[in-house]
mmCIF file of C-alpha atoms in Angstrom:
data_model
loop_
_atom_site.group_PDB
_atom_site.id
_atom_site.type_symbol
_atom_site.label_atom_id
_atom_site.label_comp_id
_atom_site.label_asym_id
_atom_site.label_seq_id
_atom_site.Cartn_x
_atom_site.Cartn_y
_atom_site.Cartn_z
ATOM 1 C CA MET I 1 21.801 -3.439 35.323
ATOM 2 C CA SER I 2 18.233 -2.608 34.259
ATOM 3 C CA GLN I 3 15.386 -2.476 36.775
ATOM 4 C CA MET I 4 13.916 -5.645 35.256
ATOM 5 C CA ASN I 5 17.190 -7.563 35.369
ATOM 6 C CA ARG I 6 17.821 -6.402 38.967
ATOM 7 C CA ARG I 7 14.390 -7.625 40.004
ATOM 8 C CA ARG I 8 14.970 -10.976 38.279
ATOM 9 C CA ALA I 9 18.344 -11.372 39.976
ATOM 10 C CA LEU I 10 16.768 -10.774 43.374
ATOM 11 C CA GLN I 11 14.070 -13.331 42.599
ATOM 12 C CA LEU I 12 16.752 -15.823 41.626
ATOM 13 C CA LEU I 13 18.659 -15.326 44.850
ATOM 14 C CA GLY I 14 15.490 -15.607 46.880
ATOM 15 C CA ALA I 15 14.503 -18.863 45.188
ATOM 16 C CA LEU I 16 17.933 -20.369 45.675
ATOM 17 C CA GLY I 17 18.437 -19.288 49.285
ATOM 18 C CA THR I 18 21.740 -20.799 50.345
ATOM 19 C CA ALA I 19 21.600 -23.559 47.734
ATOM 20 C CA GLY I 20 24.855 -22.498 46.124
ATOM 21 C CA LEU I 21 26.662 -22.731 49.449
ATOM 22 C CA VAL I 22 25.531 -26.266 50.134
ATOM 23 C CA ALA I 23 25.972 -27.727 46.663
ATOM 24 C CA GLY I 24 27.399 -31.173 46.892
ATOM 25 C CA CYS I 25 26.180 -31.805 50.442
ATOM 26 C CA GLY I 26 24.826 -35.230 51.292
ATOM 27 C CA THR I 27 21.175 -36.183 51.567
ATOM 28 C CA ASP I 28 21.123 -37.353 55.155
ATOM 29 C CA ASP I 29 17.878 -35.466 55.842
ATOM 30 C CA ALA I 30 16.114 -36.900 52.808
ATOM 31 C CA ASP I 31 13.441 -39.524 53.235
ATOM 32 C CA GLY I 32 14.959 -42.645 51.722
ATOM 33 C CA GLY I 33 11.777 -44.717 51.985
ATOM 34 C CA ALA I 34 9.124 -45.221 49.336
ATOM 35 C CA GLY I 35 7.181 -42.022 48.789
ATOM 36 C CA ASN I 36 3.872 -41.020 47.291
ATOM 37 C CA PRO I 37 3.411 -41.472 43.522
ATOM 38 C CA ILE I 38 4.513 -38.500 41.402
ATOM 39 C CA LYS I 39 4.001 -37.350 37.817
ATOM 40 C CA ILE I 40 6.680 -35.912 35.527
ATOM 41 C CA GLY I 41 5.728 -34.166 32.286
ATOM 42 C CA LEU I 42 7.883 -34.655 29.177
ATOM 43 C CA VAL I 43 7.532 -32.259 26.216
ATOM 44 C CA ALA I 44 8.921 -33.489 22.863
ATOM 45 C CA PRO I 45 7.915 -33.610 19.189
ATOM 46 C CA THR I 46 5.983 -36.759 18.276
ATOM 47 C CA SER I 47 5.662 -35.920 14.566
ATOM 48 C CA GLY I 48 7.385 -33.790 11.936
ATOM 49 C CA GLY I 49 11.043 -33.269 11.173
ATOM 50 C CA LEU I 50 12.132 -33.163 14.814
ATOM 51 C CA LYS I 51 10.361 -36.388 15.791
ATOM 52 C CA ALA I 52 13.586 -38.434 15.760
ATOM 53 C CA ILE I 53 15.126 -36.116 18.356
ATOM 54 C CA GLY I 54 11.914 -36.237 20.363
ATOM 55 C CA ASP I 55 12.047 -40.032 20.330
ATOM 56 C CA GLU I 56 15.626 -40.000 21.617
ATOM 57 C CA ILE I 57 14.681 -37.665 24.457
ATOM 58 C CA THR I 58 11.773 -39.888 25.437
ATOM 59 C CA ASN I 59 13.946 -43.005 25.191
ATOM 60 C CA GLY I 60 16.674 -41.542 27.398
ATOM 61 C CA PHE I 61 14.350 -40.531 30.220
ATOM 62 C CA GLN I 62 12.425 -43.791 30.062
ATOM 63 C CA LEU I 63 15.661 -45.796 30.199
ATOM 64 C CA PHE I 64 16.589 -44.220 33.513
ATOM 65 C CA LEU I 65 13.176 -45.177 34.878
ATOM 66 C CA ASP I 66 13.599 -48.728 33.534
ATOM 67 C CA LEU I 67 16.949 -49.108 35.266
ATOM 68 C CA ASN I 68 15.619 -47.713 38.552
ATOM 69 C CA ASP I 69 12.372 -49.616 39.107
ATOM 70 C CA LYS I 70 10.262 -46.709 37.757
ATOM 71 C CA LEU I 71 11.283 -44.622 40.787
ATOM 72 C CA LEU I 72 12.562 -41.063 41.045
ATOM 73 C CA GLY I 73 13.841 -40.116 44.476
ATOM 74 C CA GLY I 74 12.131 -43.173 45.938
ATOM 75 C CA HIS I 75 8.719 -42.225 44.497
ATOM 76 C CA PRO I 76 6.775 -44.375 42.008
ATOM 77 C CA THR I 77 6.813 -42.226 38.866
ATOM 78 C CA THR I 78 4.390 -41.827 35.991
ATOM 79 C CA LEU I 79 5.871 -40.184 32.886
ATOM 80 C CA LEU I 80 3.268 -38.090 31.055
ATOM 81 C CA THR I 81 4.182 -37.016 27.511
ATOM 82 C CA ALA I 82 2.873 -34.163 25.366
ATOM 83 C CA ASP I 83 3.572 -33.302 21.738
ATOM 84 C CA GLU I 84 5.772 -30.233 21.408
ATOM 85 C CA GLY I 85 4.848 -29.861 17.746
ATOM 86 C CA GLU I 86 6.803 -27.459 15.553
ATOM 87 C CA SER I 87 5.819 -24.037 16.882
ATOM 88 C CA VAL I 88 5.786 -21.948 20.033
ATOM 89 C CA LYS I 89 1.986 -22.220 20.081
ATOM 90 C CA THR I 90 1.978 -26.033 20.128
ATOM 91 C CA GLY I 91 4.869 -26.184 22.594
ATOM 92 C CA LYS I 92 3.122 -23.815 24.982
ATOM 93 C CA ALA I 93 -0.112 -25.831 24.724
ATOM 94 C CA ALA I 94 1.827 -29.000 25.591
ATOM 95 C CA VAL I 95 3.313 -27.383 28.700
ATOM 96 C CA GLU I 96 -0.013 -25.959 29.832
ATOM 97 C CA GLY I 97 -1.715 -29.330 29.410
ATOM 98 C CA LEU I 98 0.885 -31.063 31.558
ATOM 99 C CA LEU I 99 0.705 -28.397 34.247
ATOM 100 C CA LYS I 100 -3.047 -28.933 34.495
ATOM 101 C CA GLN I 101 -2.361 -32.604 35.256
ATOM 102 C CA GLY I 102 -0.372 -31.660 38.358
ATOM 103 C CA VAL I 103 3.137 -32.652 37.329
ATOM 104 C CA LEU I 104 5.902 -32.245 39.895
ATOM 105 C CA ALA I 105 8.392 -31.198 37.213
ATOM 106 C CA LEU I 106 8.762 -30.842 33.453
ATOM 107 C CA THR I 107 11.496 -32.018 31.100
ATOM 108 C CA GLY I 108 12.314 -32.280 27.381
ATOM 109 C CA VAL I 109 11.841 -29.444 24.816
ATOM 110 C CA VAL I 110 13.688 -29.734 21.497
ATOM 111 C CA ASP I 111 13.230 -26.410 19.713
ATOM 112 C CA ALA I 112 15.028 -23.245 20.883
ATOM 113 C CA ASN I 113 12.113 -21.026 19.849
ATOM 114 C CA VAL I 114 9.739 -23.145 21.929
ATOM 115 C CA MET I 115 12.044 -22.943 24.952
ATOM 116 C CA SER I 116 12.071 -19.145 24.723
ATOM 117 C CA GLY I 117 8.317 -19.076 24.145
ATOM 118 C CA ILE I 118 7.417 -21.144 27.230
ATOM 119 C CA ARG I 119 9.750 -19.323 29.597
ATOM 120 C CA ASN I 120 7.100 -17.116 31.216
ATOM 121 C CA THR I 121 4.607 -19.977 31.472
ATOM 122 C CA VAL I 122 7.096 -22.107 33.395
ATOM 123 C CA GLU I 123 8.353 -19.300 35.608
ATOM 124 C CA GLU I 124 4.839 -18.184 36.527
ATOM 125 C CA ALA I 125 3.760 -21.762 37.282
ATOM 126 C CA ARG I 126 6.784 -22.179 39.593
ATOM 127 C CA VAL I 127 7.276 -25.743 38.370
ATOM 128 C CA PRO I 128 10.878 -26.704 37.510
ATOM 129 C CA LEU I 129 11.708 -27.541 33.900
ATOM 130 C CA ILE I 130 14.842 -29.613 33.333
ATOM 131 C CA GLY I 131 15.354 -29.002 29.628
ATOM 132 C CA SER I 132 17.223 -31.762 27.859
ATOM 133 C CA ASN I 133 17.914 -30.182 24.465
ATOM 134 C CA ALA I 134 16.852 -26.635 23.545
ATOM 135 C CA SER I 135 19.143 -24.085 25.180
ATOM 136 C CA PRO I 136 19.327 -20.661 23.518
ATOM 137 C CA SER I 137 21.950 -18.335 24.965
ATOM 138 C CA SER I 138 19.283 -15.624 25.288
ATOM 139 C CA LEU I 139 17.587 -17.606 28.074
ATOM 140 C CA GLN I 140 18.971 -15.707 31.056
ATOM 141 C CA SER I 141 18.002 -14.950 34.680
ATOM 142 C CA VAL I 142 15.598 -17.869 35.013
ATOM 143 C CA VAL I 143 14.582 -19.373 38.344
ATOM 144 C CA TYR I 144 12.711 -22.538 37.382
ATOM 145 C CA ILE I 145 14.429 -23.534 34.106
ATOM 146 C CA TRP I 146 17.479 -25.797 34.232
ATOM 147 C CA ARG I 147 19.218 -27.490 31.294
ATOM 148 C CA THR I 148 21.177 -30.744 31.118
ATOM 149 C CA SER I 149 22.273 -30.248 27.498
ATOM 150 C CA TYR I 150 24.468 -27.210 26.689
ATOM 151 C CA VAL I 151 24.221 -23.582 25.665
ATOM 152 C CA LEU I 152 24.219 -23.492 21.882
ATOM 153 C CA ASP I 153 27.059 -21.014 21.458
ATOM 154 C CA GLU I 154 29.342 -23.503 23.244
ATOM 155 C CA ALA I 155 29.182 -25.903 20.285
ATOM 156 C CA GLY I 156 30.522 -23.122 18.085
ATOM 157 C CA ARG I 157 33.092 -22.002 20.651
ATOM 158 C CA ALA I 158 34.558 -25.485 21.033
ATOM 159 C CA LEU I 159 35.205 -25.804 17.298
ATOM 160 C CA GLY I 160 36.210 -22.165 16.817
ATOM 161 C CA ARG I 161 39.032 -22.524 19.301
ATOM 162 C CA TYR I 162 40.175 -25.777 17.695
ATOM 163 C CA LEU I 163 40.056 -24.649 14.058
ATOM 164 C CA ARG I 164 41.762 -21.351 14.803
ATOM 165 C CA GLU I 165 44.896 -23.418 15.493
ATOM 166 C CA GLN I 166 44.347 -26.235 12.990
ATOM 167 C CA LEU I 167 43.610 -24.362 9.764
ATOM 168 C CA GLU I 168 46.520 -23.130 7.684
ATOM 169 C CA PRO I 169 47.059 -19.347 7.522
ATOM 170 C CA SER I 170 46.122 -19.441 3.841
ATOM 171 C CA ALA I 171 42.917 -21.441 4.403
ATOM 172 C CA ARG I 172 39.486 -20.063 3.645
ATOM 173 C CA LEU I 173 36.411 -21.204 5.555
ATOM 174 C CA ALA I 174 32.782 -21.033 4.452
ATOM 175 C CA ILE I 175 30.114 -20.890 7.181
ATOM 176 C CA ILE I 176 26.669 -22.184 6.195
ATOM 177 C CA ALA I 177 23.694 -22.276 8.564
ATOM 178 C CA PRO I 178 19.932 -21.708 8.548
ATOM 179 C CA ASP I 179 18.610 -18.314 9.616
ATOM 180 C CA SER I 180 17.400 -19.431 13.057
ATOM 181 C CA VAL I 181 17.902 -18.528 16.715
ATOM 182 C CA GLY I 182 20.005 -21.632 17.345
ATOM 183 C CA SER I 183 22.205 -21.006 14.311
ATOM 184 C CA GLN I 184 22.863 -17.439 15.342
ATOM 185 C CA ASP I 185 24.098 -18.679 18.731
ATOM 186 C CA VAL I 186 26.362 -21.317 17.179
ATOM 187 C CA VAL I 187 27.853 -19.028 14.543
ATOM 188 C CA ARG I 188 28.412 -16.205 17.025
ATOM 189 C CA GLY I 189 30.224 -18.559 19.414
ATOM 190 C CA PHE I 190 32.356 -19.911 16.576
ATOM 191 C CA ARG I 191 33.349 -16.491 15.280
ATOM 192 C CA GLN I 192 34.159 -15.168 18.742
ATOM 193 C CA GLU I 193 36.576 -18.021 19.451
ATOM 194 C CA PHE I 194 38.048 -18.158 15.952
ATOM 195 C CA GLY I 195 38.548 -14.394 15.791
ATOM 196 C CA GLU I 196 36.025 -12.009 14.268
ATOM 197 C CA SER I 197 38.683 -10.196 12.232
ATOM 198 C CA ASP I 198 40.560 -13.313 11.075
ATOM 199 C CA PRO I 199 40.827 -13.118 7.262
ATOM 200 C CA ARG I 200 40.173 -16.863 6.996
ATOM 201 C CA ILE I 201 36.502 -16.249 7.882
ATOM 202 C CA LYS I 202 36.060 -12.786 6.364
ATOM 203 C CA ASP I 203 32.626 -12.536 4.680
ATOM 204 C CA ALA I 204 32.229 -16.266 5.287
ATOM 205 C CA VAL I 205 28.635 -16.585 6.551
ATOM 206 C CA VAL I 206 25.859 -17.732 4.222
ATOM 207 C CA SER I 207 22.340 -18.165 5.619
ATOM 208 C CA THR I 208 19.795 -20.631 4.274
ATOM 209 C CA GLY I 209 16.093 -21.135 4.860
ATOM 210 C CA VAL I 210 14.843 -22.939 7.957
ATOM 211 C CA PHE I 211 13.367 -26.362 7.131
ATOM 212 C CA THR I 212 12.544 -29.377 9.292
ATOM 213 C CA ASN I 213 11.821 -31.474 6.180
ATOM 214 C CA PRO I 214 13.815 -29.810 3.391
ATOM 215 C CA SER I 215 13.471 -30.573 -0.303
ATOM 216 C CA LYS I 216 16.251 -32.078 -2.399
ATOM 217 C CA THR I 217 17.205 -28.599 -3.632
ATOM 218 C CA ALA I 218 16.542 -26.548 -0.482
ATOM 219 C CA TYR I 219 20.194 -25.711 0.204
ATOM 220 C CA ARG I 220 21.653 -25.721 -3.296
ATOM 221 C CA ALA I 221 21.572 -21.935 -3.821
ATOM 222 C CA GLY I 222 23.159 -21.203 -0.439
ATOM 223 C CA ILE I 223 25.820 -23.852 -0.978
ATOM 224 C CA ARG I 224 26.708 -22.431 -4.394
ATOM 225 C CA THR I 225 27.070 -18.956 -2.891
ATOM 226 C CA ALA I 226 29.346 -20.308 -0.160
ATOM 227 C CA LEU I 227 31.456 -22.332 -2.579
ATOM 228 C CA SER I 228 31.936 -19.345 -4.865
ATOM 229 C CA ARG I 229 34.604 -18.103 -2.424
ATOM 230 C CA ASN I 230 36.550 -21.329 -3.061
ATOM 231 C CA PRO I 231 36.758 -22.459 0.561
ATOM 232 C CA SER I 232 39.186 -25.130 1.706
ATOM 233 C CA ALA I 233 36.764 -26.170 4.486
ATOM 234 C CA VAL I 234 33.125 -25.718 5.498
ATOM 235 C CA PHE I 235 31.645 -25.070 8.940
ATOM 236 C CA CYS I 236 27.899 -25.691 9.167
ATOM 237 C CA PHE I 237 24.995 -26.189 11.568
ATOM 238 C CA PHE I 238 22.186 -28.622 10.693
ATOM 239 C CA ALA I 239 20.422 -31.512 12.433
ATOM 240 C CA GLY I 240 18.041 -34.375 11.628
ATOM 241 C CA PRO I 241 16.525 -34.519 8.108
ATOM 242 C CA ALA I 242 18.008 -31.091 7.386
ATOM 243 C CA ALA I 243 21.494 -32.471 8.071
ATOM 244 C CA VAL I 244 20.906 -35.414 5.725
ATOM 245 C CA GLU I 245 19.861 -33.145 2.869
ATOM 246 C CA PHE I 246 22.618 -30.617 3.505
ATOM 247 C CA ILE I 247 25.356 -33.258 3.382
ATOM 248 C CA LYS I 248 23.917 -34.756 0.180
ATOM 249 C CA GLN I 249 23.528 -31.392 -1.530
ATOM 250 C CA LEU I 250 26.970 -30.177 -0.467
ATOM 251 C CA ARG I 251 28.555 -33.212 -2.124
ATOM 252 C CA ILE I 252 26.337 -32.953 -5.200
ATOM 253 C CA GLU I 253 27.622 -29.405 -5.647
ATOM 254 C CA GLY I 254 31.122 -30.871 -5.808
ATOM 255 C CA PHE I 255 32.651 -29.940 -2.464
ATOM 256 C CA THR I 256 35.134 -32.613 -1.390
ATOM 257 C CA GLY I 257 37.007 -30.736 1.346
ATOM 258 C CA LYS I 258 36.824 -30.972 5.128
ATOM 259 C CA VAL I 259 33.494 -30.403 6.878
ATOM 260 C CA TYR I 260 33.248 -29.275 10.511
ATOM 261 C CA ALA I 261 30.099 -28.833 12.557
ATOM 262 C CA PRO I 262 28.472 -29.150 15.960
ATOM 263 C CA GLY I 263 27.801 -32.855 16.492
ATOM 264 C CA PHE I 264 24.116 -32.600 15.595
ATOM 265 C CA LEU I 265 25.126 -32.785 11.907
ATOM 266 C CA THR I 266 25.976 -36.491 12.220
ATOM 267 C CA GLU I 267 23.970 -37.443 15.310
ATOM 268 C CA GLY I 268 21.235 -40.072 15.478
ATOM 269 C CA ALA I 269 19.779 -41.474 12.270
ATOM 270 C CA VAL I 270 21.671 -39.063 10.011
ATOM 271 C CA LEU I 271 24.556 -41.416 9.257
ATOM 272 C CA SER I 272 22.234 -44.247 8.260
ATOM 273 C CA ASN I 273 20.685 -41.987 5.595
ATOM 274 C CA VAL I 274 23.785 -40.721 3.805
ATOM 275 C CA LYS I 275 26.412 -42.435 1.666
ATOM 276 C CA ALA I 276 29.625 -43.414 3.376
ATOM 277 C CA GLU I 277 31.712 -41.475 0.859
ATOM 278 C CA ASP I 278 29.694 -38.330 1.623
ATOM 279 C CA ALA I 279 30.100 -38.504 5.405
ATOM 280 C CA LEU I 280 33.513 -40.083 6.035
ATOM 281 C CA GLY I 281 35.950 -37.659 7.640
ATOM 282 C CA ILE I 282 33.372 -35.122 8.845
ATOM 283 C CA GLN I 283 34.555 -33.799 12.196
ATOM 284 C CA THR I 284 32.138 -32.576 14.835
ATOM 285 C CA ALA I 285 32.214 -31.158 18.352
ATOM 286 C CA LEU I 286 29.770 -32.435 20.961
ATOM 287 C CA ASN I 287 29.420 -32.914 24.708
ATOM 288 C CA TYR I 288 29.020 -36.669 24.280
ATOM 289 C CA SER I 289 30.268 -39.643 22.301
ATOM 290 C CA SER I 290 28.760 -43.092 22.713
ATOM 291 C CA ASP I 291 32.248 -44.649 22.868
ATOM 292 C CA LEU I 292 33.403 -42.663 25.915
ATOM 293 C CA ASN I 293 35.161 -45.067 28.258
ATOM 294 C CA ASN I 294 33.729 -44.440 31.708
ATOM 295 C CA THR I 295 31.628 -46.588 34.043
ATOM 296 C CA ALA I 296 28.463 -44.482 33.734
ATOM 297 C CA ASN I 297 28.585 -44.538 29.936
ATOM 298 C CA ARG I 298 29.324 -48.250 29.705
ATOM 299 C CA ARG I 299 26.174 -48.926 31.747
ATOM 300 C CA PHE I 300 24.050 -46.390 29.874
ATOM 301 C CA ALA I 301 25.211 -47.174 26.339
ATOM 302 C CA SER I 302 25.000 -50.933 26.866
ATOM 303 C CA ALA I 303 21.463 -50.707 28.230
ATOM 304 C CA TYR I 304 20.417 -48.355 25.438
ATOM 305 C CA ARG I 305 21.824 -50.593 22.691
ATOM 306 C CA LYS I 306 20.164 -53.638 24.261
ATOM 307 C CA LYS I 307 16.772 -51.937 24.342
ATOM 308 C CA HIS I 308 16.835 -49.975 21.077
ATOM 309 C CA GLY I 309 19.386 -51.777 18.898
ATOM 310 C CA THR I 310 21.408 -48.626 18.225
ATOM 311 C CA SER I 311 23.920 -46.387 19.956
ATOM 312 C CA PRO I 312 22.596 -43.537 22.108
ATOM 313 C CA THR I 313 22.852 -39.905 21.066
ATOM 314 C CA THR I 314 23.538 -36.742 23.017
ATOM 315 C CA TYR I 315 19.766 -36.163 23.018
ATOM 316 C CA ALA I 316 19.115 -39.459 24.807
ATOM 317 C CA MET I 317 22.052 -38.916 27.156
ATOM 318 C CA ALA I 318 20.904 -35.440 28.222
ATOM 319 C CA SER I 319 17.395 -36.747 28.881
ATOM 320 C CA TYR I 320 18.799 -39.661 30.880
ATOM 321 C CA ASP I 321 20.729 -37.090 32.920
ATOM 322 C CA ALA I 322 17.571 -34.995 33.365
ATOM 323 C CA ALA I 323 15.995 -38.042 35.015
ATOM 324 C CA GLN I 324 19.126 -38.582 37.098
ATOM 325 C CA VAL I 325 19.100 -34.944 38.238
ATOM 326 C CA LEU I 326 15.416 -35.152 39.163
ATOM 327 C CA ASP I 327 16.042 -38.387 41.027
ATOM 328 C CA GLN I 328 18.623 -36.671 43.217
ATOM 329 C CA ALA I 329 16.622 -33.478 43.715
ATOM 330 C CA ILE I 330 13.400 -35.289 44.641
ATOM 331 C CA ARG I 331 15.299 -37.420 47.138
ATOM 332 C CA ILE I 332 16.789 -34.289 48.725
ATOM 333 C CA ALA I 333 13.338 -32.645 48.823
ATOM 334 C CA GLY I 334 12.003 -35.401 51.081
ATOM 335 C CA GLY I 335 8.931 -37.602 51.418
ATOM 336 C CA SER I 336 6.220 -35.216 50.155
ATOM 337 C CA PRO I 337 7.955 -32.831 47.753
ATOM 338 C CA ASP I 338 6.257 -29.971 45.939
ATOM 339 C CA PRO I 339 7.621 -28.260 42.798
ATOM 340 C CA GLN I 340 9.188 -25.380 44.721
ATOM 341 C CA GLN I 341 11.002 -27.766 47.072
ATOM 342 C CA VAL I 342 12.319 -29.750 44.108
ATOM 343 C CA ASN I 343 13.512 -26.557 42.444
ATOM 344 C CA LEU I 344 15.370 -25.521 45.586
ATOM 345 C CA ALA I 345 16.869 -29.020 45.859
ATOM 346 C CA LEU I 346 18.213 -28.794 42.302
ATOM 347 C CA GLY I 347 20.572 -26.108 43.559
ATOM 348 C CA LYS I 348 21.951 -28.506 46.164
ATOM 349 C CA ILE I 349 23.109 -31.131 43.695
ATOM 350 C CA GLY I 350 26.847 -31.271 43.287
ATOM 351 C CA GLN I 351 28.669 -33.243 40.600
ATOM 352 C CA ILE I 352 26.677 -35.591 38.379
ATOM 353 C CA ASP I 353 28.316 -38.877 37.388
ATOM 354 C CA SER I 354 27.137 -38.837 33.780
ATOM 355 C CA PRO I 355 27.767 -40.903 30.639
ATOM 356 C CA ARG I 356 29.369 -37.760 29.182
ATOM 357 C CA GLY I 357 31.779 -37.549 32.129
ATOM 358 C CA VAL I 358 31.382 -35.744 35.436
ATOM 359 C CA TRP I 359 29.656 -32.353 35.205
ATOM 360 C CA GLN I 360 27.809 -29.896 37.423
ATOM 361 C CA PHE I 361 25.347 -27.030 37.095
ATOM 362 C CA ASN I 362 26.865 -23.554 36.864
ATOM 363 C CA GLN I 363 25.177 -20.338 38.025
ATOM 364 C CA PRO I 364 23.032 -19.939 34.860
ATOM 365 C CA ARG I 365 21.668 -23.483 35.497
ATOM 366 C CA THR I 366 23.469 -25.093 32.548
ATOM 367 C CA PRO I 367 26.227 -27.749 32.588
ATOM 368 C CA GLN I 368 29.892 -27.022 33.098
ATOM 369 C CA GLN I 369 31.176 -29.890 30.977
ATOM 370 C CA LYS I 370 33.737 -31.250 28.554
ATOM 371 C CA TRP I 371 33.400 -31.000 24.775
ATOM 372 C CA TYR I 372 34.847 -33.653 22.472
ATOM 373 C CA LEU I 373 36.043 -33.829 18.876
ATOM 374 C CA ARG I 374 34.587 -36.756 16.906
ATOM 375 C CA GLU I 375 35.156 -37.986 13.360
ATOM 376 C CA VAL I 376 32.884 -40.048 11.123
ATOM 377 C CA GLN I 377 34.625 -43.360 10.475
ATOM 378 C CA LEU I 378 33.605 -46.862 9.452
ATOM 379 C CA ASP I 379 33.031 -49.271 12.309
ATOM 380 C CA GLY I 380 32.925 -52.473 10.261
ATOM 381 C CA GLN I 381 30.260 -51.639 7.665
ATOM 382 C CA VAL I 382 28.540 -48.996 9.804
ATOM 383 C CA LEU I 383 29.305 -45.287 9.906
ATOM 384 C CA SER I 384 30.060 -44.103 13.421
ATOM 385 C CA ASN I 385 31.095 -40.952 15.287
ATOM 386 C CA VAL I 386 34.476 -41.966 16.724
ATOM 387 C CA LEU I 387 36.018 -40.034 19.598
ATOM 388 C CA VAL I 388 39.223 -38.228 18.578
ATOM 389 C CA THR I 389 40.161 -35.976 21.482
ATOM 390 C CA GLU I 390 38.909 -33.684 24.217
ATOM 391 C CA LEU I 391 38.522 -30.090 23.030
ATOM 392 C CA ALA I 392 37.645 -27.939 26.017
ATOM 393 C CA THR I 393 35.698 -27.572 29.241
ATOM 394 C CA LEU I 394 32.982 -24.958 28.822
ATOM 395 C CA GLY I 395 30.111 -23.597 30.830
#
């Protein structure tokens, strides 16, 4: 272990104290009465190609507040929002602006590059960040950064394990993804689980440009290169407007075979912007499906549909859980919590009864959770991600 990593590990242990030993304990010592008003800062894109994901994150957190009398841990809560933008510079400015307003904790963050870029700012401020989307695997040995979403390589691992068994020995798979930090995590996880030396994915990876608002020809060259190996199936990683254009361009180039991807490919507004014949049958792996049959999800999904007129996404769910986690931690921290007390209390939370199913934080401060296989099917006249089966528990 390097000197730097050893020092970080010691800092982590010092910040946690005995939190790991008391995880799951009750909150008998917490002040259950009404506390002083608090402020929570939410960082998410409010414009650009990632705005739709930013809206979902905001909606999910706000829904928890709506269902709980605008209280977190018994404290009247004001949610302050700041525009993440589309760069590390704008994301860092958003975080710094919220910190200046005296927030008790931070949440949100969509882009993996932004999450990596704000790491030192958050750690030095000693204010907990409960990230609800961006989660690069390179984010290690943090003290004040927690994530309620996933680690990106897990999306690839869940499908890699599944397809290794499902694809015929003679099958050939093309892997298409943008040249980004998140894509590298996903593809690495997929290849590790599928088998790096498996001939079915030999020389399979084709990288494309990184676009939040791609043109109608942005992916055509990459798709043609991938299809030149005559694949029987495609594995890809795209989200938002990029996912819409990729699906359209893949079909325009004549590919009619099976498509597999992390669930972001068909999540949110994507399915309302593609033709049914282009999307039907796409299978994706994700940590959430809006049709999961559990009490927490029935309450969450029903309330979300009533308020927004559409089914919730994993982005909204993870943000809802970020609020739920903060609610528990602030209650444990007591009547006059400060950011360091809340951070320590986060380590005392046991299992979270979530719409995705029960999960808990692992040592790296990310969820140990189930992953599900979903398939795009018609629900009446509407395309929907329908739950097929449980794939794995990861984290």
